[in-house]
Structure formats: C-alpha cells, structure tokens
CSV table of C-alpha atoms and ligand atoms in Angstrom, one decimal:
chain,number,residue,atom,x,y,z
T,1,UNK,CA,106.6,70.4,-33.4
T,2,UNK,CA,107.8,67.3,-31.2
T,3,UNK,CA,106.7,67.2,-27.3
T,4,UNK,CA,110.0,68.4,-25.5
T,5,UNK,CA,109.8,66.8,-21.9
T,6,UNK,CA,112.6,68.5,-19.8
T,7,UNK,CA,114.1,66.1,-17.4
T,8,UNK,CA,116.0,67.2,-14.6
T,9,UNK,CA,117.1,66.7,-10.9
T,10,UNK,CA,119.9,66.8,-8.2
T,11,UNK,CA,123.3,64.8,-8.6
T,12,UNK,CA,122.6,61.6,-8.4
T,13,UNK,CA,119.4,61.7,-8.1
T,14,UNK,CA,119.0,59.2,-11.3
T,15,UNK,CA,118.3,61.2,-14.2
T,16,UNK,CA,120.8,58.9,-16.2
T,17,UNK,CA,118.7,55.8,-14.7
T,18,UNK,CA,115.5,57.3,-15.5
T,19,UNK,CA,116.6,58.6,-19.2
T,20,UNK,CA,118.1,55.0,-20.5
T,21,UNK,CA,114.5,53.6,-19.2
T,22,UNK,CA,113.0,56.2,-21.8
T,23,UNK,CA,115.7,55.6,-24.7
T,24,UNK,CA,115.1,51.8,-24.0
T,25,UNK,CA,111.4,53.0,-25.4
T,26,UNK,CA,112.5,54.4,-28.9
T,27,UNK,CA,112.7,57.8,-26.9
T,28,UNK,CA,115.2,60.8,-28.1
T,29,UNK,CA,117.2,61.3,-25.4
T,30,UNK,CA,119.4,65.0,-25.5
T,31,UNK,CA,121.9,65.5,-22.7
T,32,UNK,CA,123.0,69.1,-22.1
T,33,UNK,CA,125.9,67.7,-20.7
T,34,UNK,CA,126.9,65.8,-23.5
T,35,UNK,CA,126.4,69.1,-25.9
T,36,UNK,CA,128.1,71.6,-23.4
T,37,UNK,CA,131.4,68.6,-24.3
T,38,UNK,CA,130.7,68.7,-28.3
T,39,UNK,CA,130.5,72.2,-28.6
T,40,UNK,CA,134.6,72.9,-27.6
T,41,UNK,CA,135.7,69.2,-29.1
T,42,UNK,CA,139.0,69.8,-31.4
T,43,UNK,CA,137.9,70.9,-34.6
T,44,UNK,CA,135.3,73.7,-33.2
T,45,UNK,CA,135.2,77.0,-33.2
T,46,UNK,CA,135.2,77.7,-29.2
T,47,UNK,CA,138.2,75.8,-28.3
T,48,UNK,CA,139.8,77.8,-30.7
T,49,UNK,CA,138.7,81.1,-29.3
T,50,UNK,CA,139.4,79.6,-25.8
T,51,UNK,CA,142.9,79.1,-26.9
T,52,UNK,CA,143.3,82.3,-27.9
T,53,UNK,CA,141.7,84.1,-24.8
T,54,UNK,CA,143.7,81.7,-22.1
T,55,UNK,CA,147.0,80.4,-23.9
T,56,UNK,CA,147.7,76.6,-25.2
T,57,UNK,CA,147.9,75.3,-21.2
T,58,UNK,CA,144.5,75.0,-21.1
T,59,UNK,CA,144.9,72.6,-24.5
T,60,UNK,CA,146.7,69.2,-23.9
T,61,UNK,CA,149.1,67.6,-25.7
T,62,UNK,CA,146.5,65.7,-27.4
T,63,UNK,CA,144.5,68.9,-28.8
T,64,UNK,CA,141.8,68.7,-26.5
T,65,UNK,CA,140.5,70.7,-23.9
T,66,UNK,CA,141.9,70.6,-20.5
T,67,UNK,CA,138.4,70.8,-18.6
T,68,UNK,CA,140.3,70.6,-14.9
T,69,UNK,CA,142.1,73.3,-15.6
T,70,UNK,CA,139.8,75.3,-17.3
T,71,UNK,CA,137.2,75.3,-14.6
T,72,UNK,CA,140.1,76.5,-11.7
T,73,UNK,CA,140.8,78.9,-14.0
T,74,UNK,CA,137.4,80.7,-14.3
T,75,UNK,CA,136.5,79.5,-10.5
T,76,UNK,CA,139.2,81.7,-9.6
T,77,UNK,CA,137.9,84.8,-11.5
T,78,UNK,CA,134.2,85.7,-12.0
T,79,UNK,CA,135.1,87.5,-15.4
T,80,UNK,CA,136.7,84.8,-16.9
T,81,UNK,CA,133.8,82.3,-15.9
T,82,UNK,CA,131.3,85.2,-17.9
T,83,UNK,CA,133.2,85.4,-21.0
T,84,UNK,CA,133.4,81.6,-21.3
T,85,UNK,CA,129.7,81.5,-20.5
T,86,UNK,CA,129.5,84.1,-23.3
T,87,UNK,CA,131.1,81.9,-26.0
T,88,UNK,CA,129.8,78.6,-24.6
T,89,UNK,CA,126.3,78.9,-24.0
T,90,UNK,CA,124.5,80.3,-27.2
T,91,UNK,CA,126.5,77.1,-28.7
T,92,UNK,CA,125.2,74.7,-26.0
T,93,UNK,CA,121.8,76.0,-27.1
T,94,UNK,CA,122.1,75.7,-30.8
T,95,UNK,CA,123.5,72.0,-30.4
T,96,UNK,CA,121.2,71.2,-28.0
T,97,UNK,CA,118.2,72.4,-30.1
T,98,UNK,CA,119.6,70.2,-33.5
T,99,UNK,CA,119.5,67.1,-31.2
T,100,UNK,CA,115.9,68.3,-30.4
T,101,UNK,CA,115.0,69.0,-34.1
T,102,UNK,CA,116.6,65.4,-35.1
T,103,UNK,CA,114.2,63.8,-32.5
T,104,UNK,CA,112.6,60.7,-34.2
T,105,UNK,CA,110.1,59.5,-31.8
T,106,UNK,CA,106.3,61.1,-30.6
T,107,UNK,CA,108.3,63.2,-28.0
T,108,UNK,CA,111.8,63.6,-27.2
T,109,UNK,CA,113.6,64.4,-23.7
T,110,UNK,CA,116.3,67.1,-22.7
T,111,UNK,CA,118.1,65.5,-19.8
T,112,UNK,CA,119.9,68.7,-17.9
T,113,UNK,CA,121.4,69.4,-14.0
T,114,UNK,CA,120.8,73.0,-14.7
T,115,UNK,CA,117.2,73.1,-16.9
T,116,UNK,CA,115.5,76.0,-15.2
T,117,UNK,CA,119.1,77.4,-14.2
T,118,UNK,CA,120.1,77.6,-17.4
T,119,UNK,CA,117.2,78.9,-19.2
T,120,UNK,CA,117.2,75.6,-21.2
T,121,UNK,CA,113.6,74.7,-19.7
T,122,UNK,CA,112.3,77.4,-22.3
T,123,UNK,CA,112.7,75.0,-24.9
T,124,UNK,CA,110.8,72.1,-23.4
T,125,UNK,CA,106.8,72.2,-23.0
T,126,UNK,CA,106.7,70.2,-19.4
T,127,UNK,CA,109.1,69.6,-16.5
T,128,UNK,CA,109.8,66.3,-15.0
T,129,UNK,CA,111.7,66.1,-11.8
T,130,UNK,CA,113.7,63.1,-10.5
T,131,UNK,CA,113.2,63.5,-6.6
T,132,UNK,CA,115.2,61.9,-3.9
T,133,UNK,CA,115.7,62.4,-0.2
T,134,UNK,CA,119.0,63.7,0.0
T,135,UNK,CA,120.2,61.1,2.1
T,136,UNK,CA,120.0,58.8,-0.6
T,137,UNK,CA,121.2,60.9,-3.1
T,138,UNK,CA,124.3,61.2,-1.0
T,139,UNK,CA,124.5,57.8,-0.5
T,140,UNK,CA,124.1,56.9,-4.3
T,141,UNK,CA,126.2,59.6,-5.8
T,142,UNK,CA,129.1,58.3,-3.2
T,143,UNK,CA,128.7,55.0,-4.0
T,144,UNK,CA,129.0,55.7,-7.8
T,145,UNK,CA,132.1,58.2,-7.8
T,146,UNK,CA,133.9,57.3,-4.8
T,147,UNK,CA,134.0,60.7,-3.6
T,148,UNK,CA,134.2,61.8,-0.1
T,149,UNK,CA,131.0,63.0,1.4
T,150,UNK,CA,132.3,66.5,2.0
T,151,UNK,CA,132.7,67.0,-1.7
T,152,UNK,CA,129.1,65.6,-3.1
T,153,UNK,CA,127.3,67.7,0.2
T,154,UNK,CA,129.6,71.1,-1.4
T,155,UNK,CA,128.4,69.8,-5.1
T,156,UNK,CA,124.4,69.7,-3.3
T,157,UNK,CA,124.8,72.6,-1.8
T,158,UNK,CA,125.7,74.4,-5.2
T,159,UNK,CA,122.4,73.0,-6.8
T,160,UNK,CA,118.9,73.8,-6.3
T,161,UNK,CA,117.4,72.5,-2.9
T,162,UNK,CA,114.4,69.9,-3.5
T,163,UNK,CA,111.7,72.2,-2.6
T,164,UNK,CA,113.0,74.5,-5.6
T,165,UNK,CA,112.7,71.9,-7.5
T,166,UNK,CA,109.5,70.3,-6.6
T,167,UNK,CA,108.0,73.6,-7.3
T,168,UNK,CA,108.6,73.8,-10.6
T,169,UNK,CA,107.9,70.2,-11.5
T,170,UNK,CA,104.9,68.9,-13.7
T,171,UNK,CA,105.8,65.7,-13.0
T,172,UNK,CA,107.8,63.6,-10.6
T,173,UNK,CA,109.6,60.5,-10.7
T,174,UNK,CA,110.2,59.1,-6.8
T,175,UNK,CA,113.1,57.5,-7.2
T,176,UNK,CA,114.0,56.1,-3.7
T,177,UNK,CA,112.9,52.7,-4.4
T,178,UNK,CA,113.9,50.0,-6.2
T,179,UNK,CA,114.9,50.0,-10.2
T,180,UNK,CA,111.8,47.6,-10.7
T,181,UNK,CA,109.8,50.9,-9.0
T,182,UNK,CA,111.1,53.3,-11.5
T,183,UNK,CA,110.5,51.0,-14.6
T,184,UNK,CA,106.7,51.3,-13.4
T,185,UNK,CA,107.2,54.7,-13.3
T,186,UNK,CA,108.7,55.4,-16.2
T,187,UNK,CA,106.0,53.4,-18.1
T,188,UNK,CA,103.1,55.4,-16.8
T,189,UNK,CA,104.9,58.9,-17.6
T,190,UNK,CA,105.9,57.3,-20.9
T,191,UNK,CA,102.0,56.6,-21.7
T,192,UNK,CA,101.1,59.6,-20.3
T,193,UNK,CA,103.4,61.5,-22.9
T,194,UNK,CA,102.1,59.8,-26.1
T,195,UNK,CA,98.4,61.3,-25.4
T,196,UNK,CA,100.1,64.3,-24.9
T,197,UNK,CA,102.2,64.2,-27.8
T,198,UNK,CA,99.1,63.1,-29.9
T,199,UNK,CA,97.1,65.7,-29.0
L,1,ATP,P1,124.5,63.1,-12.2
L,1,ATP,O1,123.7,64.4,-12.0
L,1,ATP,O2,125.7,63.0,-11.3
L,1,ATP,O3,124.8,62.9,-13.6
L,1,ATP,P2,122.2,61.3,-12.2
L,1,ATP,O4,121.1,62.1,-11.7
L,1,ATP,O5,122.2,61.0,-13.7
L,1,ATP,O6,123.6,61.9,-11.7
L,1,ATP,P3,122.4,58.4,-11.9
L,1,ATP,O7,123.8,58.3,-12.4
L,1,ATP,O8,121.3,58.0,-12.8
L,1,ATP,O9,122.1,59.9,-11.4
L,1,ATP,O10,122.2,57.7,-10.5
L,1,ATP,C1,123.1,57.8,-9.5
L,1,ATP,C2,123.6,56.4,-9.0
L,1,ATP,O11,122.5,55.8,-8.3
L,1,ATP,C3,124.0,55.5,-10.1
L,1,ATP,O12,125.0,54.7,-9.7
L,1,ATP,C4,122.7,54.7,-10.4
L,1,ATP,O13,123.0,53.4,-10.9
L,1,ATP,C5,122.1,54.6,-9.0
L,1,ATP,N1,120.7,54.5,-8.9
L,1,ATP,C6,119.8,55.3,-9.6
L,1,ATP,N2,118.5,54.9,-9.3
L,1,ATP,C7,118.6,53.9,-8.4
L,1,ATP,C8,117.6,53.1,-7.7
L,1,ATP,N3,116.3,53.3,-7.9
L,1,ATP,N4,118.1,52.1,-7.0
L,1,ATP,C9,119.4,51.9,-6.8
L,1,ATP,N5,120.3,52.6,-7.4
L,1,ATP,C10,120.0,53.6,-8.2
C-alpha cells in the first residue's frame, strides 16, 4: 500500500503553496476540497438527491449546484447541514480514497482544511502541518481574496487554533519565510518520505 502523507493547516496558511512544491516532484496530490466539488457535479447522484430534498433553487439555470445558497440554507438549520453531511461525506471519502488508490508515485498526499476534523486523517499514515503565525496568515489570506479582515478572523476562528494543530503534527512546514525557504523544506520532507515509503 502507498505512503499516505496527510497535509493540512489553517486558511491560508499555504497548503496550496506547499502541495504544488510536492506535485512539481512527480507527487500525487488529492485535495478533499476538490472531491467534496466532484462528488455533487451534474450528472451525480447527490445533486440529484439534493434536488429532491431542497427544490430546484438550490440548482441553477445551468444544472449545477448553487453552493452560496446551499450553505445559507443548512447554516440556518442544524438538521439540514446533518442530512447533507449524511449524503455528502461517505461520497467525499470514496472519491477521495480512488484518487489515493490511483496514486502513481512512492507516496501520495491528501491536502485537507478539515483532516483530523473530518475523520479523513484515518486514511493517511503521518500528518504534516503547514504552521503560520496568525498574523501572517491573516495577512496572506487578505491579500489573496480581498476579503475584509473581520471575515478571514470569523473563518480562523471556525478552524482549529495552532496549538491544536501542532499537537497532532508529525511534521511541520514553517512557512513564514520566504518561498525559496519552503522549497528547502519541502525537499527535505520530500527525501524524508521516500525512506519512509521504501521501507
Ligand atoms: P486555503 O485554506 O484558503 O485554501 P492555503 O492553505 O492553501 O489556503 P495558499 O493559498 O497556499 O494557502 O497560501 C495563501 C496565500 O499566501 C497565497 O496567495 C500564497 O501565494 C501566499 N503564500 C504562501 N506561502 C507564502 C510564502 N512563503 N511567502 C509569501 N507568500 C506566500
């Protein structure tokens, strides 16, 4: 069975920065986020049973999924959020553990927000943790979306604090350097992951 490295970390803390570094190696990169997207594309089976459950608002006139209005709808009622987290999640899993079986390098990554959240850490063998101040995660994730501060500190807020984090991380990328800094890093934990994976 293929090394599973789960890769995780705060918003904006540069998991996307840190996971094209690995990819640029020949590394199988699998993005929850990207899966919990594929799994209620038109065509599958979940948008159709999230049709039926909420009414054709939440489709748009182009037959996919209005996310927006979706997530007020089931932010407004803890119910609702549980029986979409009923359909969606066993599916998130299953496409998330095909990308994982379709790995064709030594090891593969699972890039998620939520790993240890989520449960989704059970399928990986070791953690690795992208770790900012929050300053500079502020700063960054800001910068990138344009977003007013009071809206990324509500997002941080919602997520795991650092120390949370930390604590469950068997490695770390520091990432409050520069990009030259995290191609170093990347390069060690990348070397570091083929002995593993070998032995
Ligand atoms: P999200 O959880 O929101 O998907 P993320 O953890 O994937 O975020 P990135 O998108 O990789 O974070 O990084 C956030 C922003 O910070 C991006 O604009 C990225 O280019 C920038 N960034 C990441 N690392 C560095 C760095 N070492 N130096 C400067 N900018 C960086």
């Amino acid at each position: 069975m293929t090394l599973i490295i789960g890769l995780t970390g705060g918003i904006g803390s540069g998991k996307t920065a840190v996971s094209d570094r690995f990819a640029a190696k020949g590394i199988t990169v699998v993005d929850a986020d990207l899966a919990s997207r594929a799994v209620v594309e038109p065509g599958r089976p979940a948008l159709q049973a999230i049709e039926e459950h909420f009414g054709s608002e939440v489709i748009t006139p182009e037959g996919s999924l209005d996310r927006a209005l979706l997530r007020q709808k089931v932010f407004a009622d803890e119910n609702e959020r549980k029986w979409l987290e009923q359909l969606t999640h066993p599916l998130i899993r299953e496409e998330i553990i095909s990308g994982l079986e379709n790995a064709t390098s030594p090891y593969a990554l699972l890039v998620s927000p939520l790993l240890v959240e989520s449960g989704q850490s059970q399928l990986t063998q070791r953690i690795l943790v992208v770790d900012v101040p929050e300053a500079v995660q502020l700063e960054r994730t800001m910068a990138r979306d344009d977003n007013p501060e009071a809206q990324v500190k509500a997002i941080m807020a919602a997520q795991a604090n650092r120390e949370t984090r930390l604590g469950y991380a068997d490695d770390v990328v520091e990432n409050n350097g520069s990009l030259e800094d995290l191609d170093r890093q990347v390069e060690q934990l990348h070397q570091r992951y083929l002995t593993l994976a070998e032995g």
